[in-house]
Coordinates of C-alpha atoms in Angstrom, one line a residue:
M1137 CA 122.6 112.0 83.1
E1138 CA 121.9 114.7 80.1
N1139 CA 125.5 114.6 79.1
L1140 CA 126.2 111.4 80.1
Q1141 CA 129.3 112.7 82.2
V1142 CA 129.8 112.6 86.0
T1143 CA 132.5 113.0 88.6
V1144 CA 133.3 110.8 91.3
E1145 CA 136.1 110.6 93.9
S1146 CA 138.7 109.1 91.6
G1147 CA 138.0 111.3 88.7
K1148 CA 135.5 112.1 85.7
L1149 CA 133.5 109.3 83.7
Q1150 CA 131.7 109.3 80.6
G1151 CA 128.9 106.9 80.1
V1152 CA 126.9 105.7 77.2
H1153 CA 123.4 105.6 76.3
G1154 CA 121.5 101.9 77.1
W1155 CA 119.3 100.3 74.4
D1156 CA 117.0 102.7 75.5
P1157 CA 118.4 106.3 75.2
R1158 CA 116.6 107.3 78.6
V1159 CA 118.9 105.2 80.4
A1160 CA 122.7 106.2 81.0
V1161 CA 125.1 103.2 81.5
F1162 CA 128.4 103.2 83.2
R1163 CA 130.5 100.4 82.9
G1164 CA 133.8 99.2 84.3
I1165 CA 134.1 101.8 87.2
P1166 CA 136.8 100.9 89.5
Y1167 CA 135.7 101.1 93.1
A1168 CA 139.1 99.5 94.4
A1169 CA 142.9 99.3 93.3
P1170 CA 143.5 96.1 91.4
P1171 CA 144.0 93.3 94.1
I1172 CA 147.4 91.9 92.0
G1173 CA 150.8 91.5 93.2
E1174 CA 151.4 92.3 96.8
L1175 CA 147.7 93.1 97.0
R1176 CA 146.3 89.6 96.5
W1177 CA 144.8 87.9 99.4
R1178 CA 144.5 91.6 101.4
T1179 CA 141.8 93.9 102.2
P1180 CA 141.2 96.3 99.1
L1181 CA 142.7 99.6 98.6
P1182 CA 140.9 102.6 97.1
A1183 CA 141.0 103.1 93.7
V1184 CA 143.8 104.7 92.0
P1185 CA 142.6 108.2 90.5
W1186 CA 143.1 108.9 86.8
E1187 CA 143.6 112.1 84.7
G1188 CA 141.1 113.5 82.2
V1189 CA 137.9 111.7 81.4
R1190 CA 137.6 108.0 81.8
K1191 CA 135.6 106.1 79.3
A1192 CA 132.7 104.2 81.1
D1193 CA 131.7 102.1 78.0
Q1194 CA 133.0 98.7 78.7
Y1195 CA 132.6 96.0 81.3
G1196 CA 135.7 95.6 83.3
P1197 CA 137.3 91.9 83.3
I1198 CA 135.2 89.2 85.3
A1199 CA 136.9 87.6 88.1
C1200 CA 139.2 84.7 87.6
Q1201 CA 136.9 81.4 87.3
P1202 CA 136.4 78.3 85.2
V1203 CA 135.5 79.7 82.1
P1204 CA 131.7 80.2 82.2
G1205 CA 129.8 78.2 79.4
S1206 CA 132.8 76.0 78.5
N1207 CA 130.9 72.9 79.4
P1208 CA 128.2 72.6 76.5
E1209 CA 126.3 69.7 78.1
E1210 CA 126.1 71.9 81.5
F1211 CA 122.5 73.0 82.5
W1212 CA 123.8 76.5 82.9
T1213 CA 125.6 76.9 79.8
R1214 CA 122.5 77.0 78.0
E1215 CA 120.6 78.6 80.5
I1216 CA 122.6 81.8 81.1
H1217 CA 125.9 81.5 79.4
P1218 CA 125.4 82.3 75.6
T1219 CA 127.2 80.2 73.2
G1220 CA 130.4 81.9 71.8
M1221 CA 130.3 84.8 74.3
E1222 CA 134.0 85.8 75.1
F1223 CA 135.2 87.0 78.4
E1224 CA 137.9 88.9 79.5
M1225 CA 139.1 87.5 82.8
S1226 CA 141.6 88.9 85.2
E1227 CA 142.6 89.3 88.8
D1228 CA 141.9 93.0 88.2
C1229 CA 138.5 92.7 88.3
L1230 CA 137.1 95.2 91.0
Y1231 CA 134.5 97.1 88.9
L1232 CA 131.2 97.9 89.0
N1233 CA 128.4 99.2 86.6
V1234 CA 125.8 101.8 87.1
Y1235 CA 122.4 102.2 85.5
T1236 CA 120.3 105.0 85.9
T1237 CA 117.4 107.5 84.2
A1238 CA 118.6 110.3 86.6
R1239 CA 118.9 113.4 84.4
T1240 CA 120.9 115.2 87.0
G1241 CA 122.5 114.3 90.1
E1242 CA 120.3 116.5 92.2
E1243 CA 117.8 113.5 91.9
K1244 CA 117.6 111.3 94.7
L1245 CA 116.6 107.7 93.2
P1246 CA 116.6 104.7 95.4
V1247 CA 119.5 102.6 94.8
L1248 CA 119.7 98.7 94.3
I1249 CA 123.2 97.0 94.7
Y1250 CA 123.2 93.5 93.1
I1251 CA 125.6 90.8 94.1
H1252 CA 125.7 87.9 91.8
G1253 CA 125.6 84.1 92.6
G1254 CA 127.8 81.6 91.3
G1255 CA 128.8 79.6 94.4
F1256 CA 131.6 81.9 95.5
K1257 CA 133.4 80.3 92.4
G1258 CA 131.9 81.8 89.3
G1259 CA 129.4 84.3 88.0
Y1260 CA 129.5 88.0 87.0
P1261 CA 127.4 91.1 87.2
Y1262 CA 126.2 91.0 83.7
E1263 CA 124.8 87.5 83.1
V1264 CA 121.8 87.3 80.7
E1265 CA 119.4 86.7 83.3
F1266 CA 119.8 90.5 84.5
D1267 CA 118.2 93.5 82.3
W1268 CA 119.4 96.1 84.6
E1269 CA 118.3 98.8 81.9
H1270 CA 114.8 97.6 82.4
M1271 CA 114.8 97.8 86.1
A1272 CA 116.4 101.3 86.0
K1273 CA 113.6 102.3 84.1
K1274 CA 111.4 101.7 87.2
G1275 CA 112.8 104.4 88.9
I1276 CA 115.8 103.2 90.8
V1277 CA 119.5 103.3 90.2
V1278 CA 121.0 99.8 89.5
V1279 CA 124.6 99.2 90.7
S1280 CA 126.0 95.5 89.7
I1281 CA 129.4 94.6 91.0
A1282 CA 132.1 91.8 90.7
Y1283 CA 134.3 90.4 93.5
R1284 CA 137.2 88.2 93.9
L1285 CA 136.0 84.6 93.8
G1286 CA 137.4 81.1 94.7
V1287 CA 140.9 80.7 95.8
L1288 CA 141.6 84.5 95.3
G1289 CA 138.7 85.5 97.1
F1290 CA 138.3 83.2 100.1
L1291 CA 141.6 81.4 100.9
A1292 CA 142.4 81.5 104.6
H1293 CA 145.7 80.2 105.8
P1294 CA 147.7 80.4 108.8
W1295 CA 150.3 82.4 107.1
L1296 CA 147.9 85.0 106.1
S1297 CA 146.4 85.2 109.7
A1298 CA 149.8 85.9 110.8
E1299 CA 150.8 88.5 108.3
A1300 CA 147.9 90.6 109.1
P1301 CA 146.7 89.5 112.7
E1302 CA 144.1 92.9 112.9
D1303 CA 142.5 92.4 109.5
P1304 CA 139.5 90.2 108.8
K1305 CA 141.1 87.0 107.4
G1306 CA 139.8 84.7 104.5
N1307 CA 137.0 87.2 103.3
Y1308 CA 138.8 89.2 100.6
G1309 CA 135.7 88.9 98.3
T1310 CA 133.5 89.7 101.1
L1311 CA 135.8 92.7 101.7
D1312 CA 135.6 93.6 97.9
Q1313 CA 131.7 93.5 98.4
L1314 CA 132.0 96.0 101.5
A1315 CA 134.3 98.1 99.4
A1316 CA 131.9 98.7 96.6
L1317 CA 129.2 99.2 99.0
K1318 CA 131.0 102.1 100.8
W1319 CA 132.0 103.5 97.2
V1320 CA 128.2 103.4 96.5
K1321 CA 127.6 105.1 99.7
R1322 CA 130.1 108.1 99.1
N1323 CA 129.5 108.3 95.0
I1324 CA 126.1 107.3 94.0
A1325 CA 124.7 110.7 94.4
A1326 CA 126.6 111.9 91.3
F1327 CA 124.3 109.4 89.2
G1328 CA 121.2 110.6 90.6
G1329 CA 121.2 107.8 93.5
D1330 CA 120.2 108.3 97.0
P1331 CA 123.0 107.4 99.4
D1332 CA 120.6 106.9 102.4
Q1333 CA 118.1 104.4 100.4
I1334 CA 120.1 101.8 99.5
T1335 CA 119.0 98.1 99.2
I1336 CA 121.1 95.1 98.7
A1337 CA 120.1 92.1 96.6
G1338 CA 121.7 88.6 95.5
Q1339 CA 120.7 85.3 94.6
S1340 CA 122.5 82.1 96.0
A1341 CA 126.0 82.8 97.1
G1342 CA 124.9 86.4 96.1
A1343 CA 122.1 86.3 99.0
M1344 CA 124.6 84.3 101.3
S1345 CA 126.8 87.5 100.7
V1346 CA 123.7 90.1 101.6
Q1347 CA 123.3 88.1 104.5
N1348 CA 127.1 88.2 105.6
L1349 CA 126.9 92.1 105.1
M1350 CA 123.6 92.4 107.0
T1351 CA 125.1 90.6 110.0
S1352 CA 128.2 92.2 109.8
P1353 CA 129.4 94.9 112.2
M1354 CA 131.5 96.3 109.7
A1355 CA 128.3 97.4 107.1
E1356 CA 126.9 99.0 109.9
R1357 CA 124.5 101.9 108.7
L1358 CA 125.4 101.2 105.0
I1359 CA 122.3 99.0 104.3
D1360 CA 118.6 100.3 104.2
G1361 CA 117.1 97.0 103.0
A1362 CA 117.8 93.5 101.6
I1363 CA 116.5 91.3 99.2
I1364 CA 117.6 87.5 99.7
E1365 CA 116.9 85.0 97.0
S1366 CA 117.4 81.1 97.5
S1367 CA 119.7 81.2 100.7
I1368 CA 117.5 82.3 103.8
T1369 CA 116.4 78.4 104.2
A1370 CA 119.9 77.1 104.4
A1371 CA 120.9 78.8 107.6
F1372 CA 117.9 76.7 109.2
A1373 CA 118.3 73.4 107.4
E1374 CA 118.8 71.5 110.5
K1375 CA 119.9 71.9 114.0
E1376 CA 123.3 71.3 113.7
D1377 CA 126.7 73.1 113.2
R1378 CA 127.0 73.9 109.2
S1379 CA 129.0 77.3 109.7
H1380 CA 132.6 77.5 108.2
P1381 CA 135.1 78.7 111.1
L1382 CA 138.3 80.1 110.5
E1383 CA 139.9 77.1 111.8
K1384 CA 138.2 74.8 109.4
A1385 CA 139.1 77.6 106.5
E1386 CA 142.5 77.5 107.3
K1387 CA 142.8 73.6 107.3
V1388 CA 141.3 73.7 103.6
G1389 CA 144.1 76.5 102.9
V1390 CA 146.8 74.4 104.2
L1391 CA 145.5 71.3 102.2
F1392 CA 145.4 73.6 98.9
F1393 CA 149.0 74.8 99.4
E1394 CA 150.4 71.5 100.4
K1395 CA 148.9 69.5 97.1
A1396 CA 150.0 72.7 95.2
G1397 CA 153.5 72.5 96.2
I1398 CA 153.6 75.9 97.4
R1399 CA 156.1 76.6 99.9
S1400 CA 155.4 80.4 100.9
L1401 CA 153.2 83.3 100.4
E1402 CA 155.6 84.9 98.2
E1403 CA 155.5 81.9 95.9
A1404 CA 151.7 81.8 96.2
R1405 CA 151.6 85.7 94.9
K1406 CA 153.8 85.0 92.1
L1407 CA 151.7 82.7 90.5
P1408 CA 149.4 83.8 87.9
G1409 CA 145.7 83.9 89.2
E1410 CA 144.5 81.5 86.3
E1411 CA 146.9 78.8 87.5
L1412 CA 145.6 79.2 90.9
V1413 CA 142.0 78.8 89.7
R1414 CA 143.3 75.9 87.6
L1415 CA 144.9 74.1 90.7
E1416 CA 142.0 74.8 92.8
D1417 CA 139.8 72.9 90.3
A1418 CA 142.1 70.1 90.1
I1419 CA 143.0 69.7 93.6
L1420 CA 139.7 70.4 95.6
G1421 CA 137.2 69.3 93.2
Q1422 CA 133.5 69.4 94.0
G1423 CA 134.1 68.2 97.5
I1424 CA 136.0 71.1 99.3
H1425 CA 135.7 74.6 98.2
F1426 CA 136.5 78.3 99.3
E1427 CA 133.8 80.1 101.0
P1428 CA 133.5 82.9 103.7
A1429 CA 134.8 82.2 106.7
I1430 CA 133.8 83.0 110.5
D1431 CA 136.7 85.1 111.2
G1432 CA 135.4 87.1 114.4
I1433 CA 136.0 90.4 112.8
L1434 CA 134.2 90.7 109.2
I1435 CA 132.1 88.0 110.0
R1436 CA 131.4 87.4 113.7
E1437 CA 129.3 84.2 113.9
S1438 CA 126.9 82.0 111.7
N1439 CA 124.3 83.9 110.0
F1440 CA 121.5 81.4 112.0
E1441 CA 123.4 82.6 115.5
A1442 CA 123.3 86.3 114.6
Y1443 CA 119.6 86.1 113.7
K1444 CA 118.6 84.6 116.8
K1445 CA 120.5 87.0 118.8
N1446 CA 119.4 89.9 117.4
H1447 CA 122.8 90.7 115.7
H1448 CA 121.6 91.6 112.3
H1449 CA 120.9 95.2 111.2
R1450 CA 117.3 96.7 111.7
I1451 CA 116.3 96.8 108.0
P1452 CA 113.3 95.3 106.0
V1453 CA 113.7 92.2 104.1
L1454 CA 112.3 90.6 101.6
A1455 CA 113.1 86.9 101.0
G1456 CA 112.2 83.6 99.5
Y1457 CA 113.0 80.4 97.7
N1458 CA 112.1 78.3 94.6
R1459 CA 109.8 75.2 95.1
G1460 CA 112.2 73.2 92.4
E1461 CA 115.0 73.7 94.6
A1462 CA 113.8 71.0 97.3
E1463 CA 115.5 68.2 95.4
S1464 CA 119.1 69.8 95.3
F1465 CA 118.3 71.4 98.7
A1466 CA 117.8 67.9 100.3
K1467 CA 121.2 66.5 98.9
A1468 CA 123.1 69.7 100.0
F1469 CA 121.7 70.1 103.7
T1470 CA 120.0 66.8 104.6
R1471 CA 120.6 63.1 105.5
P1472 CA 118.6 60.7 103.6
V1473 CA 116.0 58.9 106.1
E1474 CA 114.2 55.9 104.7
T1475 CA 114.0 53.5 107.5
M1476 CA 112.5 53.2 111.3
A1477 CA 116.1 53.0 112.7
A1478 CA 117.3 55.9 110.5
F1479 CA 114.3 57.9 111.7
R1480 CA 115.0 56.9 115.4
E1481 CA 118.4 58.2 114.8
Y1482 CA 117.4 61.3 113.4
A1483 CA 114.8 62.0 116.1
A1484 CA 117.7 61.4 118.6
G1485 CA 118.9 64.9 117.5
F1486 CA 116.1 66.7 119.2
S1487 CA 117.5 65.2 122.5
D1488 CA 115.0 65.6 125.4
K1489 CA 112.6 66.4 122.5
A1490 CA 112.7 63.3 120.7
E1491 CA 109.7 61.5 121.9
E1492 CA 107.6 64.7 121.2
F1493 CA 108.9 64.7 117.8
M1494 CA 108.4 61.1 116.9
S1495 CA 104.6 61.6 118.4
L1496 CA 103.9 64.3 116.1
C1497 CA 105.5 62.4 113.0
G1498 CA 103.3 59.6 113.9
V1499 CA 104.9 56.8 111.4
K1500 CA 105.1 53.5 112.3
N1501 CA 107.2 51.6 109.7
D1502 CA 109.7 51.9 106.9
A1503 CA 107.4 52.9 104.2
E1504 CA 105.8 55.6 106.4
V1505 CA 109.1 56.9 107.1
K1506 CA 110.1 57.0 103.5
A1507 CA 106.7 58.9 102.6
L1508 CA 107.1 61.4 105.3
F1509 CA 110.8 62.4 104.3
S1510 CA 110.5 62.4 100.7
G1511 CA 108.8 65.5 101.4
N1512 CA 111.0 66.7 103.9
A1513 CA 113.2 68.9 101.8
M1514 CA 110.2 70.7 100.8
L1515 CA 108.9 71.1 104.6
D1516 CA 112.7 72.2 105.4
L1517 CA 112.5 74.9 103.0
A1518 CA 108.9 76.3 104.1
A1519 CA 109.8 75.7 107.8
G1520 CA 113.5 77.5 107.5
L1521 CA 111.6 80.6 105.6
R1522 CA 109.1 80.9 108.2
M1523 CA 111.4 80.7 111.1
F1524 CA 113.0 83.6 109.4
G1525 CA 109.8 85.2 109.5
Y1526 CA 109.1 84.6 113.2
I1527 CA 112.5 86.0 113.9
Q1528 CA 112.1 89.3 112.2
D1529 CA 108.6 89.6 113.4
S1530 CA 109.8 89.0 117.4
Q1531 CA 112.5 91.7 116.7
D1532 CA 109.9 94.4 115.0
R1533 CA 111.4 93.9 111.6
K1534 CA 109.7 93.4 108.4
A1535 CA 110.1 90.4 106.3
Y1536 CA 108.3 89.9 103.0
L1537 CA 108.4 86.1 102.5
Y1538 CA 107.6 84.2 99.1
E1539 CA 107.9 81.0 97.4
F1540 CA 108.4 80.9 93.8
N1541 CA 106.4 78.0 91.9
A1542 CA 105.8 79.4 88.6
D1543 CA 105.4 77.1 85.6
I1544 CA 108.9 77.1 83.7
P1545 CA 108.3 76.2 80.0
G1546 CA 110.7 74.0 78.0
E1547 CA 111.4 70.4 76.9
D1548 CA 113.6 69.9 79.8
H1549 CA 110.6 70.0 82.2
A1550 CA 113.1 72.0 84.7
G1551 CA 110.5 73.3 86.9
S1552 CA 110.9 76.6 89.3
Y1553 CA 114.7 75.7 89.2
H1554 CA 117.3 77.3 91.3
G1555 CA 117.7 80.6 89.8
S1556 CA 114.4 80.6 87.5
E1557 CA 112.8 83.5 89.7
M1558 CA 115.4 85.7 88.2
W1559 CA 113.8 86.0 84.8
F1560 CA 110.8 87.5 86.5
A1561 CA 112.3 89.5 89.5
Y1562 CA 114.2 91.3 86.9
D1563 CA 112.0 91.3 84.1
S1564 CA 114.4 89.7 81.6
L1565 CA 112.0 87.1 80.2
A1566 CA 112.6 88.1 76.5
R1567 CA 116.5 87.1 76.9
C1568 CA 115.9 83.8 77.9
W1569 CA 115.7 80.9 75.2
R1570 CA 112.4 79.4 76.9
P1571 CA 109.1 79.8 75.1
F1572 CA 107.5 82.2 77.4
T1573 CA 104.2 83.5 77.1
G1574 CA 101.8 86.3 77.7
R1575 CA 100.9 84.9 81.4
H1576 CA 104.7 84.8 81.9
Y1577 CA 105.3 88.3 80.9
D1578 CA 102.3 89.5 83.1
L1579 CA 103.8 87.6 86.2
A1580 CA 107.4 89.3 85.7
R1581 CA 105.6 92.5 85.4
Q1582 CA 104.2 92.2 88.9
V1583 CA 107.3 90.4 90.4
S1584 CA 109.5 92.8 89.1
S1585 CA 107.3 95.6 90.3
Y1586 CA 107.1 94.1 93.7
W1587 CA 111.1 93.9 93.8
A1588 CA 111.3 97.8 92.6
N1589 CA 108.7 99.0 95.0
F1590 CA 110.7 97.1 98.0
V1591 CA 113.9 99.0 96.6
K1592 CA 111.8 102.2 97.0
T1593 CA 110.0 102.2 99.9
G1594 CA 110.9 98.8 102.0
D1595 CA 107.6 97.7 100.9
P1596 CA 106.7 95.6 98.0
N1597 CA 103.0 96.8 97.8
G1598 CA 101.9 99.6 95.2
K1599 CA 101.3 99.7 91.6
D1600 CA 103.0 97.6 88.8
T1601 CA 104.3 99.2 85.8
I1602 CA 101.3 99.8 84.1
G1603 CA 99.5 101.4 86.8
E1604 CA 97.5 98.4 88.2
E1605 CA 97.1 97.8 91.7
L1606 CA 99.3 94.9 92.9
P1607 CA 97.9 92.2 95.0
E1608 CA 98.5 93.0 98.9
W1609 CA 101.7 91.3 100.1
K1610 CA 101.4 91.5 104.0
S1611 CA 104.6 91.4 106.3
F1612 CA 105.3 87.9 107.8
T1613 CA 103.8 87.9 111.7
A1614 CA 103.3 85.2 114.0
E1615 CA 99.4 85.8 113.8
N1616 CA 99.1 85.9 109.9
E1617 CA 102.0 83.8 109.1
F1618 CA 101.7 85.4 105.2
V1619 CA 103.8 83.9 102.5
M1620 CA 103.2 84.9 98.9
E1621 CA 103.5 82.2 96.4
F1622 CA 104.1 83.2 92.9
T1623 CA 102.3 80.7 90.4
D1624 CA 100.5 82.2 87.5
K1625 CA 99.9 84.9 89.7
P1626 CA 100.6 86.4 93.4
E1627 CA 98.7 84.9 95.7
E1628 CA 98.8 83.9 99.4
S1629 CA 100.9 80.4 100.1
K1630 CA 98.6 77.3 100.9
V1631 CA 101.6 75.9 102.8
K1632 CA 100.7 76.3 106.5
A1633 CA 102.6 75.7 109.7
D1634 CA 101.2 72.4 111.1
A1635 CA 101.8 71.1 114.6
L1636 CA 105.4 69.1 113.4
M1637 CA 106.6 72.4 111.6
K1638 CA 105.9 74.6 114.7
F1639 CA 107.6 72.2 116.7
R1640 CA 110.7 72.1 114.6
I1641 CA 110.7 75.9 114.3
G1642 CA 110.3 76.1 118.0
Y1643 CA 113.1 73.7 118.8
T1644 CA 115.6 75.3 116.5
L1645 CA 114.7 78.9 117.9
G1646 CA 114.7 77.6 121.7
R1647 CA 111.0 78.7 122.3
E1648 CA 107.6 77.4 121.7
I1649 CA 105.8 78.3 118.6
H1650 CA 101.9 78.3 119.5
E1651 CA 99.2 77.2 117.2
S1652 CA 97.8 80.6 115.6

């Protein structure tokens, strides 16, 4: 914007120049009223209007959470939380940030809304791996949002359900995301954005949030595309119920209140948000945590069931995973299978198809079982991604699928770890401590261009930022089974669905997948 001033529904905003003066940045824009006091654990209300011109030069407070980077031994402290960085943290956290190169509000640039990850417990919208100014220079308007986390964002409890029986329950953080999406739809034109070309993107828990929104009836006609990084496969990990129904979520809430000695909602709402987060950490630990619940209103069913039943929005999707996630994926979603006895028990889960499954596996002893299942997590990732591709194709929706397997430098030999694709997708290698070289920067230019092209058109193909034609990325179909693999360069994945993988996909989907 030429004068860095815009008018939105709540008042006037004064932005600032980014590091590159061609980019206008508006930080800390309230998109909803502060969810404090009696508004804790309620649907967010509209932002409070202000008088005069509000300075939009500082980020809003991050959501209440364990202090990012407080453990110097943790992998993520070094990776994405710069040493010595200070955070303003508050329950009053419903703010978003806008990055734009539009010179006037008359332009209609495509819009990217990014939802950060962090296990629904941590994270914030300006982490070091996001270079939103750089992405904005690719001809899109970028919006990054904060939302309530942990106990403040995803507590479910029978008392809360009784208090507001008609409202969504246990999904306050998701309601925040929905409120931000609606705010963008109503206001982004003031920043030169196109309200009819909005793509939502996220990684990990942010990607799960994207899926919750793209399968929610409450987000109908608000989304034009979705980017899902490292989450789509979790919905298809195994053919068993891994959903989080409201009843289960409420039991976690009851347990939390009991152990915290909280005897009423009035008492709970008087406790400082920071104290509730401390209690959450102390009481629930790593085994139980707060996450979005299937409440039948905002989230009607598991993402897996929504995909199968065609209960998701008719939009193009770009989705994938990182090869290095296989080990953590195995711990989170699969059971160890190392003996023939365990193998037979595992096969029994395929009921009347158990014999067919065992025949396709072809294992005869414990050693062969262990060898087969040592790579099982990798196959689960590959199968889950392709399963989503089959669903999208059968419902005449575009799916651009990827496997990220780039060489990540560093003395820790981290591999293509969970989240490593973000340095490339959002063109932020220069902000990372790792010794990236020219080939990494070439790949980042290509990957971030695919992402930006998808935001612009719903198709990642086209040219990169220096005008070179990108290698063709075909949408997945049952005939071509195309998955893009990012190594030193973009190329078609060599992992193909064999008879065993197609059996597993077909069994889970309830239909036969034929050899191509």
